[in-house]
Short mmCIF file of C-alpha atoms and ligand atoms in Angstrom, two decimals:
data_model
loop_
_atom_site.label_atom_id
_atom_site.label_comp_id
_atom_site.label_asym_id
_atom_site.label_seq_id
_atom_site.Cartn_x
_atom_site.Cartn_y
_atom_site.Cartn_z
CA UNK A 1 0.34 0.00 0.02
CA UNK A 2 1.18 3.32 -1.01
CA UNK A 3 0.10 7.14 -0.44
CA UNK A 4 0.36 8.81 -3.78
CA UNK A 5 0.22 12.17 -2.31
CA UNK A 6 1.26 14.12 -5.71
CA UNK A 7 3.35 17.01 -4.43
CA UNK A 8 2.77 20.27 -6.93
CA UNK A 9 5.63 19.81 -9.85
CA UNK A 10 6.40 16.35 -8.98
CA UNK A 11 7.70 14.11 -12.03
CA UNK A 12 5.84 10.86 -12.72
CA UNK A 13 9.33 8.77 -13.94
CA UNK A 14 8.39 5.04 -15.16
CA UNK A 15 11.81 3.71 -17.34
CA UNK A 16 10.51 1.78 -20.05
CA UNK A 17 12.65 0.48 -22.66
CA UNK A 18 10.67 0.72 -25.69
CA UNK A 19 11.95 -2.43 -27.05
CA UNK A 20 9.93 -4.83 -29.88
CA UNK A 21 8.59 -7.87 -27.60
CA UNK A 22 7.55 -11.06 -28.87
CA UNK A 23 5.70 -12.98 -26.64
CA UNK A 24 3.17 -11.78 -24.08
CA UNK A 25 1.34 -13.11 -20.81
CA UNK A 26 -2.79 -13.12 -20.26
CA UNK A 27 -5.14 -14.30 -18.18
CA UNK A 28 -8.01 -15.95 -19.58
CA UNK A 29 -11.42 -17.02 -18.06
CA UNK A 30 -10.96 -20.71 -16.68
CA UNK A 31 -14.45 -21.47 -15.96
CA UNK A 32 -17.24 -19.12 -14.37
CA UNK A 33 -17.82 -19.04 -10.38
CA UNK A 34 -21.13 -20.26 -8.50
CA UNK A 35 -22.46 -16.65 -9.39
CA UNK A 36 -23.20 -16.39 -5.16
CA UNK A 37 -19.63 -17.05 -4.17
CA UNK A 38 -16.73 -15.31 -4.11
CA UNK A 39 -14.73 -15.94 -7.26
CA UNK A 40 -11.04 -18.15 -6.37
CA UNK A 41 -7.80 -17.92 -8.18
CA UNK A 42 -8.94 -21.46 -10.43
CA UNK A 43 -11.61 -19.88 -11.87
CA UNK A 44 -8.69 -18.08 -13.83
CA UNK A 45 -5.83 -19.26 -16.36
CA UNK A 46 -2.17 -17.72 -17.01
CA UNK A 47 -1.51 -18.22 -20.51
CA UNK A 48 1.61 -16.70 -22.93
CA UNK A 49 1.17 -16.11 -26.35
CA UNK A 50 3.36 -15.00 -29.47
CA UNK A 51 3.51 -11.19 -30.43
CA UNK A 52 3.91 -10.78 -34.46
CA UNK A 53 5.25 -7.56 -35.13
CA UNK A 54 1.95 -4.69 -35.51
CA UNK A 55 0.21 -4.78 -39.10
CA UNK A 56 -0.27 -1.51 -40.89
CA UNK A 57 -1.90 1.08 -38.39
CA UNK A 58 -1.34 -0.79 -35.47
CA UNK A 59 0.82 -0.31 -32.22
CA UNK A 60 2.84 -2.59 -30.12
CA UNK A 61 1.74 -1.93 -26.44
CA UNK A 62 3.68 -2.84 -23.22
CA UNK A 63 1.64 -2.17 -20.62
CA UNK A 64 2.39 -0.45 -17.61
CA UNK A 65 -0.28 -0.95 -15.58
CA UNK A 66 -3.39 -2.54 -15.76
CA UNK A 67 -7.00 -2.19 -14.05
CA UNK A 68 -9.05 -4.18 -11.76
CA UNK A 69 -12.48 -3.22 -11.12
CA UNK A 70 -16.06 -4.36 -9.14
CA UNK A 71 -17.64 -4.63 -12.70
CA UNK A 72 -15.79 -7.44 -14.12
CA UNK A 73 -17.32 -9.59 -11.54
CA UNK A 74 -20.54 -9.79 -13.08
CA UNK A 75 -18.47 -9.99 -16.66
CA UNK A 76 -17.86 -13.30 -14.89
CA UNK A 77 -21.30 -14.76 -14.85
CA UNK A 78 -23.07 -15.35 -18.53
CA UNK A 79 -25.83 -13.10 -18.30
CA UNK A 80 -26.75 -9.84 -19.76
CA UNK A 81 -25.63 -6.76 -18.65
CA UNK A 82 -24.47 -3.26 -19.79
CA UNK A 83 -21.04 -4.60 -20.69
CA UNK A 84 -21.01 -7.95 -22.58
CA UNK A 85 -19.30 -11.40 -20.43
CA UNK A 86 -16.01 -12.55 -20.18
CA UNK A 87 -15.61 -15.86 -22.44
CA UNK A 88 -14.26 -19.07 -21.39
CA UNK A 89 -10.66 -19.55 -22.71
CA UNK A 90 -10.37 -16.00 -23.81
CA UNK A 91 -8.41 -13.32 -22.43
CA UNK A 92 -9.75 -10.91 -19.88
CA UNK A 93 -9.97 -7.45 -20.94
CA UNK A 94 -10.32 -3.58 -18.73
CA UNK A 95 -8.32 -1.04 -18.38
CA UNK A 96 -4.64 -0.74 -19.00
CA UNK A 97 -2.20 1.98 -19.26
CA UNK A 98 0.83 1.35 -21.13
CA UNK A 99 3.43 2.31 -23.48
CA UNK A 100 4.28 2.58 -27.24
CA UNK A 101 7.21 -0.12 -27.99
CA UNK A 102 6.74 0.15 -31.88
CA UNK A 103 4.81 2.08 -33.92
CA UNK A 104 2.91 1.97 -37.57
CA UNK A 105 0.08 4.62 -37.04
CA UNK A 106 1.10 8.12 -37.75
CA UNK A 107 -0.85 9.20 -34.50
CA UNK A 108 1.35 8.27 -32.13
CA UNK A 109 5.37 7.71 -31.10
CA UNK A 110 7.39 5.16 -29.57
CA UNK A 111 7.29 5.78 -25.84
CA UNK A 112 4.12 7.44 -25.92
CA UNK A 113 1.74 6.28 -23.21
CA UNK A 114 -1.55 5.08 -24.07
CA UNK A 115 -4.94 4.20 -22.43
CA UNK A 116 -6.89 1.07 -23.51
CA UNK A 117 -9.26 -1.64 -22.64
CA UNK A 118 -6.85 -4.12 -23.20
CA UNK A 119 -5.42 -4.83 -19.71
CA UNK A 120 -5.40 -8.31 -18.22
CA UNK A 121 -1.68 -9.06 -20.64
CA UNK A 122 1.56 -7.87 -20.42
CA UNK A 123 1.58 -6.71 -24.12
CA UNK A 124 -0.84 -6.16 -27.73
CA UNK A 125 -1.08 -5.21 -30.62
CA UNK A 126 -3.84 -2.65 -31.82
CA UNK A 127 -4.97 -0.54 -34.37
CA UNK A 128 -3.86 3.06 -33.11
CA UNK A 129 -7.27 4.61 -33.90
CA UNK A 130 -8.56 2.12 -30.90
CA UNK A 131 -6.27 3.66 -28.32
CA UNK A 132 -6.12 7.17 -26.31
CA UNK A 133 -2.71 9.13 -25.69
CA UNK A 134 -2.26 10.78 -22.15
CA UNK A 135 -0.41 13.39 -20.61
CA UNK A 136 2.36 10.74 -18.40
CA UNK A 137 3.79 14.55 -17.71
CA UNK A 138 1.14 15.97 -16.05
CA UNK A 139 0.30 12.70 -14.09
CA UNK A 140 1.38 9.51 -13.30
CA UNK A 141 0.35 7.13 -15.61
CA UNK A 142 -0.98 4.76 -13.84
CA UNK A 143 -3.65 8.07 -12.37
CA UNK A 144 -5.34 7.54 -15.44
CA UNK A 145 -7.30 4.48 -13.99
CA UNK A 146 -8.37 5.87 -10.85
CA UNK A 147 -8.28 9.97 -9.87
CA UNK A 148 -8.23 10.70 -13.14
CA UNK A 149 -9.68 7.75 -15.02
CA UNK A 150 -13.22 6.18 -14.74
CA UNK A 151 -13.33 5.79 -11.44
CA UNK A 152 -12.76 9.62 -10.93
CA UNK A 153 -14.91 10.61 -13.38
CA UNK A 154 -17.75 7.61 -11.86
CA UNK A 155 -17.21 10.08 -8.66
CA UNK A 156 -17.73 13.03 -10.33
CA UNK A 157 -20.66 12.42 -12.84
CA UNK A 158 -22.54 10.98 -10.15
CA UNK A 159 -21.59 13.68 -7.33
CA UNK A 160 -22.16 16.77 -9.99
CA UNK A 161 -24.42 15.52 -12.72
CA UNK A 162 -26.79 12.83 -10.61
CA UNK A 163 -27.28 14.24 -6.87
CA UNK A 164 -26.21 17.74 -7.83
CA UNK A 165 -24.89 18.54 -4.64
CA UNK A 166 -24.92 21.86 -2.95
CA UNK A 167 -23.38 23.65 -0.31
CA UNK A 168 -24.56 23.27 2.96
CA UNK A 169 -25.64 19.55 2.07
CA UNK A 170 -25.07 16.41 4.31
CA UNK A 171 -23.94 13.56 1.93
CA UNK A 172 -23.26 10.01 2.98
CA UNK A 173 -20.56 8.07 0.82
CA UNK A 174 -19.77 3.93 1.23
CA UNK A 175 -16.68 2.33 0.12
CA UNK A 176 -15.95 6.28 1.01
CA UNK A 177 -11.95 5.10 1.59
CA UNK A 178 -12.08 3.74 -2.42
CA UNK A 179 -10.84 4.48 -6.21
CA UNK A 180 -14.58 6.22 -6.62
CA UNK A 181 -15.10 7.06 -3.19
CA UNK A 182 -12.40 9.08 -2.04
CA UNK A 183 -13.19 10.89 -4.82
CA UNK A 184 -16.48 11.47 -4.08
CA UNK A 185 -15.75 12.56 -0.46
CA UNK A 186 -13.04 15.48 -1.54
CA UNK A 187 -15.38 16.58 -4.54
CA UNK A 188 -17.79 16.88 -1.55
CA UNK A 189 -15.68 18.67 0.31
CA UNK A 190 -14.63 21.37 -2.37
CA UNK A 191 -18.48 22.15 -2.67
CA UNK A 192 -19.29 22.73 0.59
CA UNK A 193 -21.07 19.57 1.44
CA UNK A 194 -20.76 18.05 5.10
CA UNK A 195 -19.52 14.20 4.44
CA UNK A 196 -20.22 11.24 6.23
CA UNK A 197 -17.28 8.22 4.87
CA UNK A 198 -18.38 4.52 5.91
CA UNK A 199 -15.35 2.57 5.27
CA UNK A 200 -13.73 -1.18 6.67
CA UNK A 201 -10.82 -0.43 9.45
CA UNK A 202 -8.69 2.40 11.41
CA UNK A 203 -6.86 2.81 8.47
CA UNK A 204 -9.41 3.84 6.56
CA UNK A 205 -10.97 5.70 8.57
CA UNK A 206 -7.94 8.16 9.64
CA UNK A 207 -7.04 8.24 5.94
CA UNK A 208 -10.65 9.79 5.29
CA UNK A 209 -10.22 12.03 8.40
CA UNK A 210 -6.96 13.71 6.51
CA UNK A 211 -9.00 14.75 3.60
CA UNK A 212 -11.73 16.29 5.74
CA UNK A 213 -14.54 13.71 5.62
CA UNK A 214 -16.55 15.35 8.89
CA UNK A 215 -17.55 11.93 10.50
CA UNK A 216 -16.44 8.50 9.73
CA UNK A 217 -18.29 5.07 10.05
CA UNK A 218 -15.98 2.28 11.02
CA UNK A 219 -18.73 -0.14 9.69
CA UNK A 220 -16.85 -3.53 10.80
CA UNK A 221 -16.60 -1.95 14.44
CA UNK A 222 -19.65 -0.49 13.94
CA UNK A 223 -21.96 -3.40 11.99
CA UNK A 224 -25.33 -1.10 12.96
CA UNK A 225 -24.70 1.30 10.27
CA UNK A 226 -28.15 2.06 10.44
CA UNK A 227 -27.73 3.39 14.20
CA UNK A 228 -24.27 5.04 13.73
CA UNK A 229 -25.70 7.21 10.57
CA UNK A 230 -28.32 8.19 12.96
CA UNK A 231 -25.82 9.62 15.63
CA UNK A 232 -23.48 11.13 12.90
CA UNK A 233 -26.33 13.03 11.09
CA UNK A 234 -29.00 13.61 13.79
CA UNK A 235 -31.61 16.16 11.43
CA UNK A 236 -31.04 13.39 8.64
CA UNK A 237 -28.84 13.40 5.15
CA UNK A 238 -29.82 15.49 1.74
CA UNK A 239 -27.62 12.29 -0.31
CA UNK A 240 -26.84 9.93 -0.31
CA UNK A 241 -23.74 8.09 -2.78
CA UNK A 242 -24.38 4.46 -2.81
CA UNK A 243 -21.15 1.77 -3.96
CA UNK A 244 -22.35 -0.71 -1.16
CA UNK A 245 -25.95 -1.22 -1.12
CA UNK A 246 -27.27 -3.84 1.34
CA UNK A 247 -26.97 -2.54 5.13
CA UNK A 248 -25.84 0.49 3.78
CA UNK A 249 -28.25 1.59 1.59
CA UNK A 250 -30.98 0.69 4.07
CA UNK A 251 -29.33 2.84 6.39
CA UNK A 252 -29.41 6.10 3.77
CA UNK A 253 -33.16 5.57 3.29
CA UNK A 254 -33.82 5.20 7.28
CA UNK A 255 -31.91 8.62 7.52
CA UNK A 256 -32.84 10.44 4.19
CA UNK A 257 -34.59 13.33 4.67
CA UNK A 258 -38.00 14.38 2.76
CA UNK A 259 -36.96 14.48 -0.90
CA UNK A 260 -33.48 13.61 -0.50
CA UNK A 261 -31.53 12.04 -3.73
CA UNK A 262 -29.79 9.21 -4.03
CA UNK A 263 -27.03 7.79 -6.39
CA UNK A 264 -26.99 4.09 -7.45
CA UNK A 265 -23.56 4.22 -8.23
CA UNK A 266 -22.68 -0.05 -6.70
CA UNK A 267 -23.94 -2.63 -4.46
CA UNK A 268 -20.23 -4.16 -4.34
CA UNK A 269 -21.84 -6.14 -0.64
CA UNK A 270 -24.45 -8.32 -3.18
CA UNK A 271 -21.50 -9.16 -5.88
CA UNK A 272 -20.81 -12.35 -5.21
CA UNK A 273 -24.91 -13.22 -3.66
CA UNK A 274 -24.18 -12.07 0.09
CA UNK A 275 -27.15 -9.71 0.71
CA UNK A 276 -30.49 -10.02 0.91
CA UNK A 277 -32.01 -7.14 -0.51
CA UNK A 278 -33.00 -3.77 0.79
CA UNK A 279 -36.27 -4.01 3.24
CA UNK A 280 -36.89 -0.64 3.76
CA UNK A 281 -37.11 0.75 0.25
CA UNK A 282 -41.26 2.16 0.78
CA UNK A 283 -38.97 5.19 2.76
CA UNK A 284 -38.55 6.28 -1.22
CA UNK A 285 -42.30 6.59 -0.99
CA UNK A 286 -43.36 7.72 1.77
CA UNK A 287 -40.10 10.57 1.84
CA UNK A 288 -40.95 11.13 -1.65
CA UNK A 289 -36.72 10.10 -2.55
CA UNK A 290 -35.29 10.26 -5.90
CA UNK A 291 -33.14 6.85 -6.13
CA UNK A 292 -31.09 7.50 -9.61
CA UNK A 293 -28.69 4.32 -11.00
CA UNK A 294 -26.18 5.80 -13.25
CA UNK A 295 -23.28 3.99 -15.57
CA UNK A 296 -20.36 5.84 -16.03
CA UNK A 297 -20.22 5.22 -20.20
CA UNK A 298 -22.71 7.12 -20.66
CA UNK A 299 -21.12 10.20 -19.03
CA UNK A 300 -17.71 9.51 -21.93
CA UNK A 301 -18.44 13.05 -23.24
CA UNK A 302 -17.41 14.63 -19.82
CA UNK A 303 -14.27 13.00 -19.75
CA UNK A 304 -11.52 16.04 -21.05
CA UNK A 305 -13.12 18.39 -19.35
CA UNK A 306 -13.13 16.58 -16.10
CA UNK A 307 -9.45 15.01 -17.03
CA UNK A 308 -8.60 18.78 -17.39
CA UNK A 309 -9.87 19.88 -14.29
CA UNK A 310 -8.97 16.56 -11.68
CA UNK A 311 -5.26 17.71 -13.04
CA UNK A 312 -5.44 21.06 -11.56
CA UNK A 313 -6.47 19.37 -8.69
CA UNK A 314 -3.58 16.32 -8.11
CA UNK A 315 -1.10 19.52 -9.19
CA UNK A 316 -2.33 21.56 -6.65
CA UNK A 317 -2.58 19.27 -3.99
CA UNK A 318 -5.94 19.48 -3.72
CA UNK A 319 -6.89 16.00 -3.92
CA UNK A 320 -5.28 12.55 -2.50
CA UNK A 321 -6.04 9.38 -2.82
CA UNK A 322 -4.40 5.67 -1.61
CA UNK A 323 -3.60 2.76 -4.28
CA UNK A 324 -2.67 -0.58 -3.73
CA UNK A 325 -0.05 -2.32 -6.91
CA UNK A 326 0.04 -5.71 -6.65
CA UNK A 327 3.41 -6.73 -8.73
CA UNK A 328 2.96 -8.94 -11.88
CA UNK A 329 0.69 -10.23 -14.65
CA UNK A 330 0.31 -13.28 -12.41
CA UNK A 331 -1.12 -11.60 -9.40
CA UNK A 332 -3.78 -10.03 -11.60
CA UNK A 333 -6.85 -12.70 -9.91
CA UNK A 334 -5.52 -11.91 -6.23
CA UNK A 335 -5.75 -8.55 -7.06
CA UNK A 336 -9.48 -8.31 -8.66
CA UNK A 337 -10.02 -10.68 -4.97
CA UNK A 338 -9.31 -8.04 -2.91
CA UNK A 339 -11.59 -5.83 -3.98
CA UNK A 340 -14.68 -8.16 -2.23
CA UNK A 341 -12.96 -8.58 0.80
CA UNK A 342 -11.67 -5.11 1.60
CA UNK A 343 -7.61 -5.67 1.31
CA UNK A 344 -7.54 -3.24 -1.63
CA UNK A 345 -7.15 -0.01 0.16
CA UNK A 346 -7.99 3.01 -2.68
CA UNK A 347 -7.66 2.14 -6.18
CA UNK A 348 -6.54 -1.90 -7.34
CA UNK A 349 -3.86 -1.86 -9.68
CA UNK A 350 -1.23 -4.84 -11.16
CA UNK A 351 1.48 -3.25 -12.42
CA UNK A 352 3.21 -5.25 -15.26
CA UNK A 353 6.18 -3.41 -16.24
N1 NAP B 1 -21.90 3.05 -11.90
C1 NAP B 1 -20.98 3.10 -12.45
O1 NAP B 1 -20.49 3.29 -13.87
C2 NAP B 1 -19.47 2.44 -11.80
C3 NAP B 1 -18.10 2.69 -12.32
C4 NAP B 1 -17.06 2.80 -11.43
C5 NAP B 1 -17.47 1.70 -10.02
N2 NAP B 1 -18.80 1.74 -9.74
C6 NAP B 1 -18.56 0.65 -8.37
O2 NAP B 1 -18.22 1.51 -6.93
C7 NAP B 1 -18.08 0.90 -6.49
C8 NAP B 1 -16.82 1.16 -5.99
O3 NAP B 1 -16.06 0.68 -6.84
P1 NAP B 1 -14.42 1.06 -7.05
O4 NAP B 1 -13.57 0.63 -7.99
O5 NAP B 1 -13.73 2.78 -5.95
O6 NAP B 1 -13.92 -0.28 -5.37
P2 NAP B 1 -12.75 0.51 -4.36
O7 NAP B 1 -14.09 1.29 -3.50
O8 NAP B 1 -11.81 1.09 -4.40
O9 NAP B 1 -12.58 -1.15 -3.58
C9 NAP B 1 -13.66 -1.44 -3.50
C10 NAP B 1 -14.36 -1.05 -2.08
O10 NAP B 1 -15.71 -2.30 -1.34
C11 NAP B 1 -15.56 -2.26 -0.08
N3 NAP B 1 -16.34 -3.63 -0.06
C12 NAP B 1 -16.55 -4.85 -0.46
N4 NAP B 1 -17.35 -5.62 0.00
C13 NAP B 1 -18.00 -4.81 0.73
C14 NAP B 1 -18.91 -5.26 1.80
N5 NAP B 1 -19.80 -6.50 1.81
N6 NAP B 1 -20.10 -4.26 2.57
C15 NAP B 1 -19.15 -3.01 2.56
N7 NAP B 1 -18.16 -2.68 1.89
C16 NAP B 1 -18.15 -3.46 0.70
C17 NAP B 1 -14.05 -2.41 0.23
O11 NAP B 1 -14.24 -1.51 0.47
P3 NAP B 1 -13.90 -1.30 2.78
O12 NAP B 1 -12.72 -1.86 3.62
O13 NAP B 1 -14.44 0.33 2.67
O14 NAP B 1 -14.97 -2.12 2.81
C18 NAP B 1 -13.50 -2.63 -0.91
O15 NAP B 1 -12.28 -1.13 -0.84
C19 NAP B 1 -18.55 -0.64 -6.37
O16 NAP B 1 -19.43 -1.07 -6.35
C20 NAP B 1 -18.30 -0.66 -8.15
O17 NAP B 1 -19.06 -1.77 -8.58
C21 NAP B 1 -20.10 1.84 -10.31
#
């Protein structure tokens, strides 16, 4: 675990030799887990593949970091969703940031840093048009998978566009120290809200206080989240950013003020089938609440402006985050599974080069 608070002017250094590669290793889905159970490393396999030279219009990329994300759990099952399921025997995919090591595409040069959806592998060839160049001098490359990437954008649109948070309001955030949650908390403080954050464990709670969260609930120490939220917000909450579902959502419904807004971002407590649903949803009628689910991919048009704003905040030392980095492609399944036990502290990444 590593505190990666950026200092103004701190230059990211990731020396990667721009050497063409002849082979790569990739993680494939070996078998589907039980829908109601935590997956195991045996559901994955690691395979070596040959890497030919890139063709016309293609570039060869060596991945520096790949992201593991909670939504990938749903893709392990064969069911319809907003992203297709992973296929048995095929390499998984997901966000990654890498360095161009060969280019047959005019728009990208050797040494450029690019974002792709070709994580879960060490290297790949892809059309240059499918890649997105990022400024590795402005931020460390892995930040484009976290605070300045999809988790950061998720936090931003959920808070600004869905919840429309206003100064003076009280916001409750679950999984508050995580990749999404920590950005939600800090942007909400910038907007003048009072923030109540829930996370598991003392270290995560301490971090939340350091980034300005007003009230911290350690739900592992205080399992009655409803009682704890009542103590933290005697007058109730105006808004809830849900990353967890289950008991956290029940607590938010119980303590929501009339006409409060609830942004349903994720429900990680139920991704492996442990939670039994939300028992007090009828509060939404009685209190005239607005519950709105959202998916970050519907908001990609916001990305360029968001990255500019977030880069300025990070460079000014105004946004902090944590990340947990596992080393090597063979660790990728273990890194992914940490998301569901809370062993990750902040953005969970796998360093590949
Ligand atoms: N709607 C979208 O477009 C979108 C996009 C990105 C992410 N998301 C969702 O946002 C949420 C956070 O994602 P992230 O990438 O930022 O992950 P993260 O918060 O960095 O990591 C997951 C965290 O969830 C917490 N957790 C796991 N199981 C839990 C349980 N049973 N009860 C309570 N907390 C639990 C753990 O933190 P603790 O140690 O604090 O328990 C864990 O560290 C997820 O639900 C994800 O699916 C949605």
